[in-house]
Short mmCIF file of C-alpha atoms and ligand atoms in Angstrom, two decimals:
data_model
loop_
_atom_site.label_atom_id
_atom_site.label_comp_id
_atom_site.label_asym_id
_atom_site.label_seq_id
_atom_site.Cartn_x
_atom_site.Cartn_y
_atom_site.Cartn_z
CA MET A 296 0.00 0.00 0.00
CA LYS A 297 1.23 3.48 -0.82
CA THR A 298 -0.71 5.46 1.82
CA ILE A 299 1.35 6.19 4.90
CA ILE A 300 -0.91 6.13 7.95
CA GLU A 301 -0.59 7.23 11.57
CA PRO A 302 0.91 4.09 13.15
CA PHE A 303 -1.33 4.25 16.23
CA LYS A 304 -4.95 4.20 17.35
CA ILE A 305 -6.33 7.06 19.42
CA LYS A 306 -7.37 6.04 22.92
CA THR A 307 -7.81 9.39 24.65
CA VAL A 308 -8.90 12.64 23.06
CA GLU A 309 -8.58 16.23 24.17
CA PRO A 310 -11.14 18.64 22.66
CA ILE A 311 -9.82 21.82 21.06
CA LYS A 312 -11.62 25.15 21.33
CA PHE A 313 -12.91 27.09 18.33
CA THR A 314 -12.85 30.90 18.42
CA THR A 315 -13.91 33.51 15.85
CA ILE A 316 -11.62 35.83 13.91
CA GLN A 317 -13.00 38.78 15.93
CA GLN A 318 -12.20 37.03 19.21
CA ARG A 319 -8.71 36.23 18.00
CA GLU A 320 -8.05 39.81 16.93
CA GLN A 321 -8.89 40.89 20.48
CA LEU A 322 -6.79 38.10 21.98
CA LEU A 323 -3.84 39.18 19.82
CA ARG A 324 -4.17 42.80 20.95
CA ASP A 325 -4.37 41.67 24.58
CA ALA A 326 -1.20 39.56 24.14
CA GLY A 327 0.80 42.46 22.67
CA TYR A 328 0.86 40.56 19.36
CA ASN A 329 3.10 37.92 20.91
CA PRO A 330 1.51 34.46 20.63
CA PHE A 331 3.75 33.21 23.47
CA LEU A 332 1.44 35.29 25.67
CA ILE A 333 -1.83 33.85 24.35
CA HIS A 334 -3.49 31.24 26.56
CA ALA A 335 -3.09 27.79 24.98
CA GLU A 336 -6.81 27.23 25.45
CA ASP A 337 -7.44 29.93 22.87
CA VAL A 338 -5.27 28.17 20.28
CA LEU A 339 -6.91 25.75 17.84
CA ILE A 340 -3.78 24.09 16.44
CA ASP A 341 -0.62 24.68 18.41
CA LEU A 342 2.53 24.55 16.29
CA LEU A 343 4.52 26.75 18.66
CA THR A 344 6.82 23.87 19.44
CA ASP A 345 7.37 20.13 19.15
CA SER A 346 8.95 20.27 22.61
CA GLY A 347 7.14 18.60 25.50
CA THR A 348 3.99 18.45 23.38
CA SER A 349 4.11 14.78 22.31
CA ALA A 350 1.25 12.39 22.94
CA MET A 351 2.56 9.61 25.16
CA SER A 352 1.77 5.98 24.42
CA SER A 353 -0.30 3.67 26.61
CA LYS A 354 2.98 1.97 27.63
CA GLN A 355 4.47 5.31 28.67
CA TRP A 356 1.36 6.06 30.75
CA ALA A 357 1.66 2.59 32.29
CA GLY A 358 5.27 3.51 33.14
CA ILE A 359 4.00 6.66 34.83
CA MET A 360 1.93 4.50 37.22
CA ASP A 361 4.83 2.13 37.69
CA GLY A 362 7.42 4.83 38.48
CA ASP A 363 9.52 4.27 41.58
CA GLU A 364 9.59 7.52 43.55
CA SER A 365 12.36 6.57 45.98
CA TYR A 366 14.72 9.45 46.64
CA ALA A 367 17.88 7.44 46.07
CA GLY A 368 18.55 4.43 43.85
CA ALA A 369 15.05 4.21 42.36
CA ARG A 370 14.37 1.30 40.01
CA SER A 371 13.10 3.80 37.44
CA PHE A 372 16.50 5.48 37.35
CA PHE A 373 18.24 2.22 36.51
CA ARG A 374 15.76 1.51 33.71
CA PHE A 375 16.32 5.04 32.37
CA GLU A 376 20.10 4.76 32.68
CA LYS A 377 20.12 1.38 30.91
CA SER A 378 18.07 2.66 27.98
CA VAL A 379 20.22 5.79 27.55
CA LYS A 380 23.44 3.75 27.79
CA ASP A 381 22.14 1.18 25.33
CA LEU A 382 21.37 3.92 22.81
CA THR A 383 24.31 6.30 23.31
CA GLY A 384 27.07 4.09 24.70
CA PHE A 385 28.06 6.93 27.08
CA LYS A 386 29.31 5.89 30.52
CA PHE A 387 27.83 8.56 32.79
CA ILE A 388 24.15 9.49 32.53
CA ILE A 389 22.88 12.50 34.46
CA PRO A 390 19.13 13.18 34.44
CA THR A 391 18.04 16.84 34.29
CA HIS A 392 14.63 18.46 34.22
CA GLN A 393 15.06 19.48 30.58
CA GLY A 394 17.69 20.17 27.93
CA ARG A 395 18.70 23.62 29.08
CA ALA A 396 19.43 22.33 32.60
CA ALA A 397 21.96 19.94 31.05
CA GLU A 398 23.40 22.90 29.10
CA LYS A 399 23.55 25.03 32.22
CA ILE A 400 25.61 22.41 34.07
CA LEU A 401 27.90 21.77 31.09
CA PHE A 402 28.66 25.43 30.39
CA THR A 403 29.02 26.30 34.09
CA LEU A 404 31.85 23.77 34.08
CA LEU A 405 33.41 24.50 30.69
CA GLY A 406 32.40 28.10 29.91
CA GLY A 407 33.64 31.45 31.21
CA LYS A 408 35.28 34.53 29.77
CA GLY A 409 37.74 33.90 26.94
CA LYS A 410 36.17 30.57 25.94
CA TYR A 411 34.65 29.87 22.51
CA PHE A 412 32.09 27.24 21.54
CA PRO A 413 31.50 26.35 17.87
CA ASN A 414 28.38 24.51 16.65
CA ASN A 415 26.57 24.09 13.32
CA THR A 416 23.93 26.42 14.80
CA HIS A 417 23.45 26.89 18.52
CA PHE A 418 19.86 26.68 19.67
CA ASP A 419 18.82 29.83 21.57
CA THR A 420 19.04 28.26 25.05
CA THR A 421 22.46 26.79 24.24
CA ARG A 422 23.73 30.16 23.06
CA ALA A 423 22.17 31.86 26.12
CA ASN A 424 23.80 29.40 28.53
CA ILE A 425 27.19 29.87 26.86
CA GLU A 426 26.90 33.65 26.89
CA TYR A 427 25.59 33.65 30.47
CA SER A 428 28.83 31.92 31.51
CA GLY A 429 30.81 34.75 29.89
CA ALA A 430 31.92 32.65 26.90
CA GLU A 431 31.10 33.17 23.21
CA ALA A 432 29.02 30.97 20.91
CA PHE A 433 29.76 30.67 17.17
CA ASP A 434 27.64 29.20 14.37
CA LEU A 435 29.68 27.60 11.58
CA LEU A 436 26.96 26.22 9.34
CA ASN A 437 28.02 25.19 5.82
CA GLU A 438 27.09 27.59 2.99
CA VAL A 439 24.33 25.47 1.52
CA GLY A 440 22.60 25.36 4.91
CA LYS A 441 22.30 29.15 4.87
CA SER A 442 20.22 29.23 1.71
CA THR A 443 16.49 28.71 2.12
CA GLU A 444 16.02 27.70 -1.52
CA THR A 445 18.74 25.15 -2.26
CA ILE A 446 17.61 21.57 -1.91
CA ALA A 447 20.32 19.39 -0.41
CA ASP A 448 20.37 16.28 1.73
CA PHE A 449 22.36 17.48 4.75
CA LYS A 450 21.91 21.19 5.20
CA GLY A 451 22.69 20.84 8.92
CA ASP A 452 26.38 19.98 8.29
CA ILE A 453 28.99 22.16 9.97
CA ASP A 454 31.55 23.85 7.67
CA ILE A 455 34.61 21.68 8.34
CA PRO A 456 37.32 24.01 6.89
CA ALA A 457 35.73 26.92 8.80
CA LEU A 458 35.79 24.85 12.00
CA GLU A 459 39.47 24.10 11.56
CA ARG A 460 40.28 27.76 10.83
CA PHE A 461 38.25 28.74 13.87
CA ILE A 462 40.29 26.43 16.14
CA GLN A 463 43.55 27.78 14.74
CA GLU A 464 42.45 31.39 15.17
CA LYS A 465 41.02 31.12 18.67
CA GLY A 466 43.54 28.56 19.95
CA ARG A 467 42.59 25.03 20.92
CA GLU A 468 43.17 25.78 24.62
CA ASN A 469 40.31 28.33 24.47
CA ILE A 470 37.83 25.91 22.95
CA PRO A 471 36.58 23.54 25.65
CA LEU A 472 34.09 21.71 23.39
CA LEU A 473 32.97 21.19 19.80
CA MET A 474 29.23 20.76 19.31
CA LEU A 475 26.83 19.58 16.63
CA THR A 476 23.07 20.02 16.91
CA ILE A 477 21.17 17.10 15.36
CA THR A 478 18.92 17.95 13.66
CA ASN A 479 19.81 21.61 13.28
CA ASN A 480 16.72 23.23 14.79
CA ALA A 481 17.66 26.91 14.36
CA GLY A 482 18.71 26.15 10.76
CA GLY A 483 15.43 24.57 9.65
CA GLY A 484 15.41 21.15 11.33
CA GLN A 485 17.93 20.00 8.72
CA PRO A 486 19.94 16.82 9.33
CA VAL A 487 23.68 16.39 9.80
CA SER A 488 25.32 13.59 7.79
CA MET A 489 27.27 10.74 9.36
CA LYS A 490 30.18 11.86 7.19
CA ASN A 491 30.12 15.30 8.85
CA ILE A 492 29.87 13.79 12.35
CA LYS A 493 32.91 11.60 11.56
CA GLN A 494 34.84 14.62 10.23
CA VAL A 495 34.19 16.50 13.47
CA ARG A 496 35.51 13.45 15.35
CA VAL A 497 38.73 13.61 13.34
CA ILE A 498 39.14 17.30 14.18
CA ALA A 499 38.31 16.63 17.84
CA ASP A 500 41.10 14.03 17.93
CA LYS A 501 43.56 16.19 16.03
CA TYR A 502 43.19 19.14 18.41
CA LYS A 503 42.28 17.07 21.49
CA ILE A 504 38.99 18.89 22.10
CA PRO A 505 35.95 16.96 23.39
CA PHE A 506 32.98 16.71 21.02
CA PHE A 507 29.35 16.71 22.24
CA LEU A 508 26.07 16.28 20.37
CA ASP A 509 22.98 18.31 21.13
CA ALA A 510 20.90 15.21 20.57
CA CYS A 511 17.28 16.39 21.04
CA ARG A 512 16.18 15.13 17.62
CA PHE A 513 18.66 12.28 17.16
CA ALA A 514 16.07 9.80 15.81
CA GLU A 515 14.82 12.14 13.09
CA ASN A 516 18.46 12.80 12.15
CA ALA A 517 19.21 9.06 12.06
CA PHE A 518 16.17 8.43 9.86
CA PHE A 519 17.33 11.06 7.35
CA ILE A 520 20.75 9.37 7.27
CA LYS A 521 19.05 6.04 6.55
CA LYS A 522 17.05 7.57 3.69
CA ARG A 523 19.71 9.86 2.22
CA GLU A 524 23.26 8.77 2.97
CA PRO A 525 24.81 5.96 0.93
CA GLY A 526 25.58 2.83 2.93
CA TYR A 527 22.88 3.23 5.59
CA GLN A 528 19.76 1.94 3.82
CA ASN A 529 19.99 -1.52 5.35
CA LYS A 530 20.89 -0.44 8.87
CA SER A 531 18.25 0.07 11.54
CA VAL A 532 17.63 3.60 12.82
CA LYS A 533 18.82 2.47 16.23
CA GLU A 534 22.11 1.18 14.79
CA ILE A 535 22.57 4.46 12.93
CA ALA A 536 21.86 6.44 16.11
CA GLN A 537 24.34 4.29 18.03
CA GLU A 538 26.96 4.98 15.38
CA MET A 539 26.29 8.74 15.56
CA PHE A 540 26.75 8.73 19.33
CA SER A 541 29.87 6.54 19.05
CA TYR A 542 31.79 9.44 17.45
CA ALA A 543 30.97 11.85 20.29
CA ASP A 544 32.31 12.18 23.84
CA GLY A 545 28.97 13.14 25.29
CA CYS A 546 25.65 14.81 24.65
CA THR A 547 23.04 17.16 25.99
CA MET A 548 19.51 15.99 25.45
CA SER A 549 16.08 17.51 25.77
CA ALA A 550 13.91 14.41 26.18
CA LYS A 551 10.93 16.65 25.35
CA LYS A 552 11.61 15.99 21.66
CA ASP A 553 12.83 12.56 20.59
CA ALA A 554 12.11 10.80 23.88
CA LEU A 555 8.39 11.52 23.45
CA VAL A 556 7.84 12.93 26.94
CA ASN A 557 6.36 16.12 28.30
CA MET A 558 9.30 16.89 30.57
CA GLY A 559 12.85 15.66 30.95
CA GLY A 560 16.40 15.65 29.69
CA PHE A 561 19.88 14.44 30.41
CA LEU A 562 23.58 15.10 30.16
CA ALA A 563 25.75 12.14 29.20
CA MET A 564 29.50 11.74 28.84
CA ASN A 565 32.48 9.42 29.02
CA ASP A 566 34.78 11.65 31.08
CA ALA A 567 34.61 10.47 34.71
CA GLU A 568 36.12 13.64 36.16
CA LEU A 569 33.76 15.95 34.29
CA ALA A 570 30.80 13.72 35.22
CA GLY A 571 31.78 13.94 38.89
CA LYS A 572 31.81 17.73 38.73
CA ALA A 573 28.53 17.77 36.81
CA ARG A 574 26.89 15.62 39.49
CA ASN A 575 28.04 18.01 42.19
CA ILE A 576 26.29 20.88 40.42
CA LEU A 577 23.30 18.64 39.76
CA ILE A 578 22.86 18.02 43.48
CA VAL A 579 22.85 21.75 44.17
CA THR A 580 20.56 22.81 41.35
CA GLU A 581 18.51 19.82 40.18
CA GLY A 582 18.49 16.93 42.63
CA PHE A 583 20.17 13.73 43.75
CA PRO A 584 22.02 11.95 40.88
CA THR A 585 19.45 9.16 40.54
CA TYR A 586 16.59 11.53 39.78
CA GLY A 587 18.15 14.88 38.79
CA GLY A 588 15.30 17.23 38.15
CA LEU A 589 12.73 14.51 37.54
CA ALA A 590 10.25 12.21 39.22
CA GLY A 591 10.71 8.44 38.94
CA ARG A 592 7.67 8.28 36.67
CA ASP A 593 9.29 10.75 34.25
CA LEU A 594 12.37 8.53 34.03
CA GLU A 595 10.15 5.53 33.18
CA ALA A 596 8.40 7.49 30.44
CA ILE A 597 11.73 8.58 28.92
CA ALA A 598 13.08 5.01 28.93
CA GLN A 599 9.95 3.80 27.13
CA GLY A 600 9.93 6.79 24.75
CA LEU A 601 13.52 6.13 23.68
CA GLU A 602 12.47 2.64 22.61
CA GLU A 603 9.41 3.87 20.69
CA ILE A 604 11.11 6.74 18.87
CA VAL A 605 13.41 4.51 16.81
CA ASP A 606 10.45 2.55 15.42
CA GLU A 607 10.64 2.95 11.66
CA HIS A 608 6.86 2.92 11.10
CA TYR A 609 6.68 5.86 13.47
CA LEU A 610 9.55 7.74 11.80
CA THR A 611 8.20 7.07 8.29
CA TYR A 612 4.88 8.63 9.31
CA ARG A 613 6.58 11.43 11.23
CA ILE A 614 8.88 12.62 8.46
CA ARG A 615 6.16 12.12 5.85
CA SER A 616 3.62 14.27 7.71
CA VAL A 617 6.02 17.24 7.77
CA GLU A 618 6.90 16.68 4.11
CA TYR A 619 3.17 16.47 3.25
CA LEU A 620 2.57 19.95 4.66
CA GLY A 621 5.59 21.17 2.68
CA GLU A 622 4.26 19.68 -0.55
CA LYS A 623 0.85 21.27 -0.17
CA ILE A 624 2.14 24.78 0.43
CA ARG A 625 4.91 24.41 -2.18
CA ASN A 626 2.25 23.63 -4.80
CA ALA A 627 0.57 26.93 -3.92
CA GLY A 628 3.86 28.82 -4.31
CA VAL A 629 4.42 29.56 -0.61
CA PRO A 630 8.16 30.08 0.01
CA PHE A 631 9.65 27.99 2.80
CA LEU A 632 13.01 26.60 3.79
CA GLU A 633 13.61 23.65 1.49
CA PRO A 634 13.62 20.76 1.92
CA PRO A 635 11.10 20.23 4.78
CA GLY A 636 12.85 19.62 8.11
CA GLY A 637 12.34 16.69 10.44
CA HIS A 638 10.06 18.35 12.97
CA ALA A 639 8.86 21.52 11.28
CA ILE A 640 8.24 23.61 8.21
CA TYR A 641 9.97 26.97 8.29
CA LEU A 642 8.20 29.60 6.20
CA ASP A 643 10.60 32.03 4.56
CA ALA A 644 9.28 35.39 5.71
CA LYS A 645 11.86 37.35 3.69
CA ARG A 646 10.52 35.95 0.43
CA LEU A 647 6.93 35.75 1.61
CA LEU A 648 6.72 39.40 2.70
CA PRO A 649 9.34 41.24 0.63
CA HIS A 650 7.58 44.55 1.38
CA ILE A 651 8.37 44.26 5.13
CA PRO A 652 12.06 44.94 5.98
CA PRO A 653 13.77 42.83 8.70
CA HIS A 654 13.60 45.63 11.28
CA GLU A 655 9.80 45.51 10.95
CA PHE A 656 9.81 41.77 11.70
CA PRO A 657 8.15 40.05 8.71
CA GLY A 658 8.13 36.73 10.60
CA GLN A 659 6.13 38.23 13.46
CA SER A 660 3.65 39.51 10.92
CA ILE A 661 3.06 35.99 9.58
CA VAL A 662 2.82 34.53 13.08
CA CYS A 663 0.08 37.04 13.95
CA GLU A 664 -1.78 36.47 10.69
CA LEU A 665 -1.83 32.66 11.03
CA TYR A 666 -3.33 33.04 14.47
CA ARG A 667 -5.83 35.67 13.35
CA LEU A 668 -6.96 33.68 10.34
CA GLY A 669 -7.06 30.14 11.67
CA GLY A 670 -6.17 30.05 15.36
CA ILE A 671 -2.83 28.46 14.50
CA ARG A 672 0.09 29.29 16.77
CA SER A 673 3.58 29.33 15.26
CA VAL A 674 6.85 30.98 16.24
CA GLU A 675 9.11 33.58 14.66
CA VAL A 676 12.71 32.44 14.19
CA GLY A 677 14.22 35.60 12.78
CA SER A 678 15.06 39.10 13.90
CA VAL A 679 12.76 39.02 16.92
CA MET A 680 14.62 35.96 18.22
CA PHE A 681 18.15 36.67 16.96
CA GLY A 682 18.24 40.33 15.84
CA LYS A 683 20.22 42.79 17.96
CA ASN A 684 21.06 46.42 18.22
CA ASP A 685 24.78 47.19 18.05
CA GLN A 686 25.96 48.11 21.56
CA LEU A 687 27.97 51.11 20.36
CA THR A 688 26.00 52.54 17.47
CA GLY A 689 22.53 51.26 18.33
CA LYS A 690 22.27 50.11 14.69
CA PHE A 691 19.89 47.22 14.03
CA ILE A 692 21.63 43.93 13.15
CA PRO A 693 19.12 41.54 11.57
CA SER A 694 19.11 37.76 11.85
CA ALA A 695 20.62 35.93 8.85
CA MET A 696 17.22 34.39 8.08
CA GLU A 697 13.64 35.50 8.74
CA LEU A 698 11.69 32.31 9.37
CA VAL A 699 8.39 31.23 10.88
CA ARG A 700 8.46 27.76 12.34
CA LEU A 701 5.44 25.50 12.14
CA ALA A 702 6.60 22.76 14.52
CA ILE A 703 4.59 19.57 14.45
CA PRO A 704 4.06 17.94 17.88
CA ARG A 705 4.71 14.19 17.83
CA ARG A 706 1.68 11.86 17.47
CA VAL A 707 -0.76 14.70 18.25
CA TYR A 708 -2.37 15.94 15.02
CA THR A 709 -3.91 13.91 12.19
CA GLN A 710 -3.77 14.45 8.44
CA SER A 711 -6.93 16.59 8.43
CA HIS A 712 -5.36 18.94 10.98
CA ILE A 713 -2.40 19.28 8.62
CA ASP A 714 -4.77 19.91 5.68
CA TYR A 715 -6.35 22.73 7.70
CA VAL A 716 -2.92 24.22 8.48
CA ALA A 717 -2.00 24.14 4.78
CA GLU A 718 -5.25 25.88 3.84
CA CYS A 719 -4.65 28.61 6.39
CA VAL A 720 -1.01 29.18 5.32
CA ILE A 721 -2.09 29.39 1.68
CA GLU A 722 -4.83 31.89 2.47
CA ALA A 723 -2.40 34.07 4.45
CA PHE A 724 0.01 33.89 1.50
CA GLU A 725 -2.68 35.01 -0.93
CA ASN A 726 -3.46 38.04 1.28
CA ARG A 727 0.19 38.82 2.01
CA ARG A 728 0.13 42.37 0.64
CA ASN A 729 -2.24 43.43 3.43
CA MET A 730 -0.03 42.20 6.24
CA PRO A 731 1.62 44.93 8.39
CA GLY A 732 5.13 45.25 9.78
CA TYR A 733 5.58 45.43 13.58
CA ARG A 734 7.45 47.50 16.11
CA ILE A 735 8.67 46.26 19.53
CA THR A 736 7.17 48.21 22.43
CA TYR A 737 8.76 46.14 25.23
CA GLU A 738 11.71 43.73 25.33
CA ALA A 739 13.64 41.83 28.02
CA PRO A 740 17.47 41.90 27.99
CA MET A 741 17.81 38.17 27.12
CA LEU A 742 15.67 35.77 25.05
CA ARG A 743 13.37 38.67 24.28
CA HIS A 744 11.04 36.72 21.97
CA PHE A 745 9.33 35.04 24.92
CA THR A 746 7.97 38.21 26.48
CA ALA A 747 8.31 41.00 23.90
CA GLN A 748 5.30 43.20 23.15
CA PHE A 749 4.54 44.53 19.66
CA GLU A 750 2.43 47.02 17.79
CA PRO A 751 1.42 46.76 14.11
CA LEU A 752 2.95 49.55 12.06
CA HIS A 753 0.56 50.24 9.22
CA PRO A 754 -2.67 48.70 10.39
CA LYS A 755 -4.72 48.38 7.25
CA ARG A 756 -7.33 46.26 8.98
CA SER A 757 -8.46 46.13 12.59
CA LEU A 758 -5.11 44.44 13.45
N1 LIG B 60 18.69 22.22 21.96
C1 LIG B 60 17.83 22.25 20.93
C2 LIG B 60 18.30 21.95 19.55
C3 LIG B 60 16.47 22.56 21.16
O1 LIG B 60 15.63 22.58 20.13
C4 LIG B 60 16.05 22.84 22.49
C5 LIG B 60 14.67 23.20 22.76
C6 LIG B 60 16.98 22.78 23.51
C7 LIG B 60 18.29 22.47 23.22
C8 LIG B 60 16.61 23.07 24.95
O2 LIG B 60 15.83 22.07 25.46
O3 LIG B 60 13.62 23.14 25.98
O4 LIG B 60 14.28 20.97 27.02
O5 LIG B 60 15.39 23.06 27.70
N2 LIG B 60 13.87 23.54 21.87
C9 LIG B 60 12.47 23.90 22.02
C10 LIG B 60 11.92 24.32 20.70
C11 LIG B 60 12.17 24.82 23.12
O6 LIG B 60 10.80 24.81 20.67
O7 LIG B 60 12.59 24.13 19.67
P1 LIG B 60 14.71 22.33 26.61
#
């Protein structure tokens, strides 16, 4: 059969609330045109993030009941530890309440003034944790990854010659860690090839610098390798994932993505001394080493989720459902970052709204319009998130790309939900000339996109 179906039956349903366009216009005004500030109840289809929004399986829910809540040495910890070790091969597994808690511990230990951390593209919390420590974060994505139009298999690859030049310029002693984010979330959910991971290993060995993966979406990355990289077609996704991890010295992981849970994460590594120091911080900030920031039931759900995520029926459906949305909007001429990513479609706001310059936040304009039109919540990944004003001149420095991410939660929405999203995106595209630019009226000093307030600039309609 050619039709790819959702590889599950639905046992529990959660109704979603319908609102009118007029209600949503008011809700947008009340939220300062920042959908992060809209109540989730007032969202019809929530594509804000694929993080912590997965539907858990009946076996994960059974694990929740079965969780061992002992403070020390809980059975659930050992099940969790075994499943992470089996997948990653790393020796020391440190549970944290989510990905950024693992980052916080890692960069507290390795960061500080005068230190530099390269990555294909740092996710915003990774960059923030590095900068918070006093260190600097650098994105060394390969050229093809920076184009939204070029179709290529591994647009998440790091630029290897640039990485080597970077190490020589900054000095290996100032670079405590090399990182790769798989898949590259801030660069369109694009995968990193096994070849690229191996090349980073060679550089790590040459300069004796540890190499960590930001592994949130490791299974989606492994599935792309299976489909696209020669030599991997006959390997299982789990074997491919194990090979990816085998080239690294450790990883940070937000289990809220490819471990199919609503909360959780971990830090894993082979270096006993570093792990000892990490556990000392963990005890102060998260919890005892056998639970970290989590309850026993969370650890059970992660262990089960890590087994389910490498299922190839699941991944076939998962990658196909994102690609399906891409195909529908591509056929209507809507510009987006090609090819579709593993967990999301990223609309290209620069090409979609050429009449709105970056300092008027074209991505924010699309985000507001998708909510107004169809109650769909998405997120700007452009100059609201990454743009800055130069500290000396006050001049606006835009983000390299102006994107709007439509992130698809795992196992949550069906094909008709996706059809509805496509219809709404296409309608917004057809009315694009009426969409206004925006101005920021309030911003926080760090990670401003979460709480910023906006005002439409040339309100043609009631917006
Ligand atoms: N690294 C990557 C690549 C991520 O995408 C995220 C989270 C994190 C680290 C941090 O993990 O949220 O568990 O603390 N990404 C979410 C998103 C928030 O919407 O893409 P966390």
